[in-house]
Steps between C-alpha positions, in 0.01 A plus 500: 500500500681720752314613811441871474687706759416867540793720599323807368412794729130445444317279457689292752442137605182433696500272807269194499283648777421803285435292188264277697313798645456652155356175365219477757139534376401863455285673762285810469664822610197630692493223758615456858758246380665757275486772766686271739763424233536867405541617859758230574692597187490863614667414831766291329573783256543744789769272640694489173467876447588555867217746550201561722314655206264321265645339191263535205475221244487602133413282202800604294865467420758694696482784249129526570592549865743775400228681306264454795756671722540792260130576449428478872800691632570768239294776338576646155767767537643364827877505519647157572853363523592164344820305562590301190780242475340276237191422293257502791604835639440628147160331502401722793603799286285381208189436710532828688542692175184342358303627800639850478747509787794739498782245518847570637704192406813413698679276252818305559707265291291184478600261776594780739246609759417862576658572837281617789706819524423576134129454566522719809659776291229467234232536767667819622524629143133414441319568829167494313544133399192302597650152468811293435462191281766229508565125476605256769682291239516598135459164330648616170841571653486285818560815702391569860391846612559644848139503618599539865703810413227634272243456776709705741542777242139516384347475848648841588292660223130523405570263207405133500726206409358252246688174441466252215581177686370279221809281472645573842226430755557177696863483392666838536490633854239774553266592785228737384403662829840495670673645192237775464377396156163650404396267219627159393398320182568137412364214290430131540744340257839564658588471870140413582534175299165512321387521137479847344174691535493671839641835606515635855533846649518628855484867597604676822281761676722771346447339162127469558474879529639513145239245388224724631654809337577350157312653208609238248217312325454150635228237500629142504810609694317723750649404837216677681252249356739211555552603863125531557437146369781364716296571814272213393787274394420562135624675186291750299515281188544130429827376656728226370377247757735214409806724493412641841478145633837425346680808629362440847654152495836650400472772764444232764825334393683832534355556847589147606860546386522855638611811313852503652559152359346597165734800473800288601419233242496764225834639621655153515380409150621835367846433642506148357380613157764774479781274615408240239465762228838641598655159433375537142664840473170686517489833679200673656321774311364677810734708713234484775368144457179379656428169674219365281673465164841533336590661167820369341682690225557273202833474315553687174371302205231316700144607428287469812175442314645214297666354811176496699306343212765231461497420873122465521489291181770260619425481872154643574659760729367853457709806583440865416691723265558873500234760431520806278863618473618188687340262249750232403759626751400333827339186636286518813453213745242525777546358849172599663189322622488123444823485297733242656879473508479184289314696231775762491770231485330356190464847354866587551604167346282569196637853478857369516451237229315726259735793555792273415328394177429858399849618586648218293273583208593869521872411498479296179639677193 
């Protein structure tokens, strides 16, 4: 049986230290031992977010964190701007519409980021906008957004900047405070090298004013209650104790390595992946590619879904296909977190062999 290798952009491989931490005997969450763990995790999260603000732990997927951001930062009827260059920019639009926001969507061709100048113009055209929602890296298209440029544009206005960094944090360069980002959301199963189940959100003082002003209904996601409990090193409701242990172990590894080295590793693996894919004649889908994963455009006649199923069946290597209108058209390979160069080498070899088989089959009369 082939050893399973995850080259998917979430879940990603988990380091032994994190697996070991998650397997420890459970402890009660209202004890001094848990408070110590929770507070240590908080400090390690601040380092990865690059913020002085608290980072709140949510028992959810990344999408739960996105909804948490919306209900805490936006009231029904508020005008908001969304930059959308893929599925996850559109997810912001969907969530905001559900909660009654007045959405102004800045849409581009998928794979092309909205330029900071375009956002700046939209802010001038809509001076009553309360917030800008965007993505650090849109996983569906492997596209990077200009968060530094967005921060400069939004900081000149009363609006707040909200960033989905679910696939990008601890891989794609971003510094929450320095880049003037008002809210950052992420999840445990990507760059943080932990099993799915935890979401995280941090909010700036400017963003916190929006939390206090929001009239959206909220109970489980109420950041005011979550913040109050955090003073005692606790959560308002039962936390995922074992996952918090695990993510803290992974965060320690990130701190030990150092964020500059983490960012450089992602860039190096991105370069290697793209060079190797280029040798197979595969071009990039994204015009503004990110560092944490690569989307390759597949040749005519090759179905991406069938290709990915064949690769995992034959080799145990998992890759990701396209979503929505890109289904069957692209293959996505992650190079974030605990993914190693040797894993990508095996993945590219499997891609090469199975592509050749499919091309040959398609060429037969």
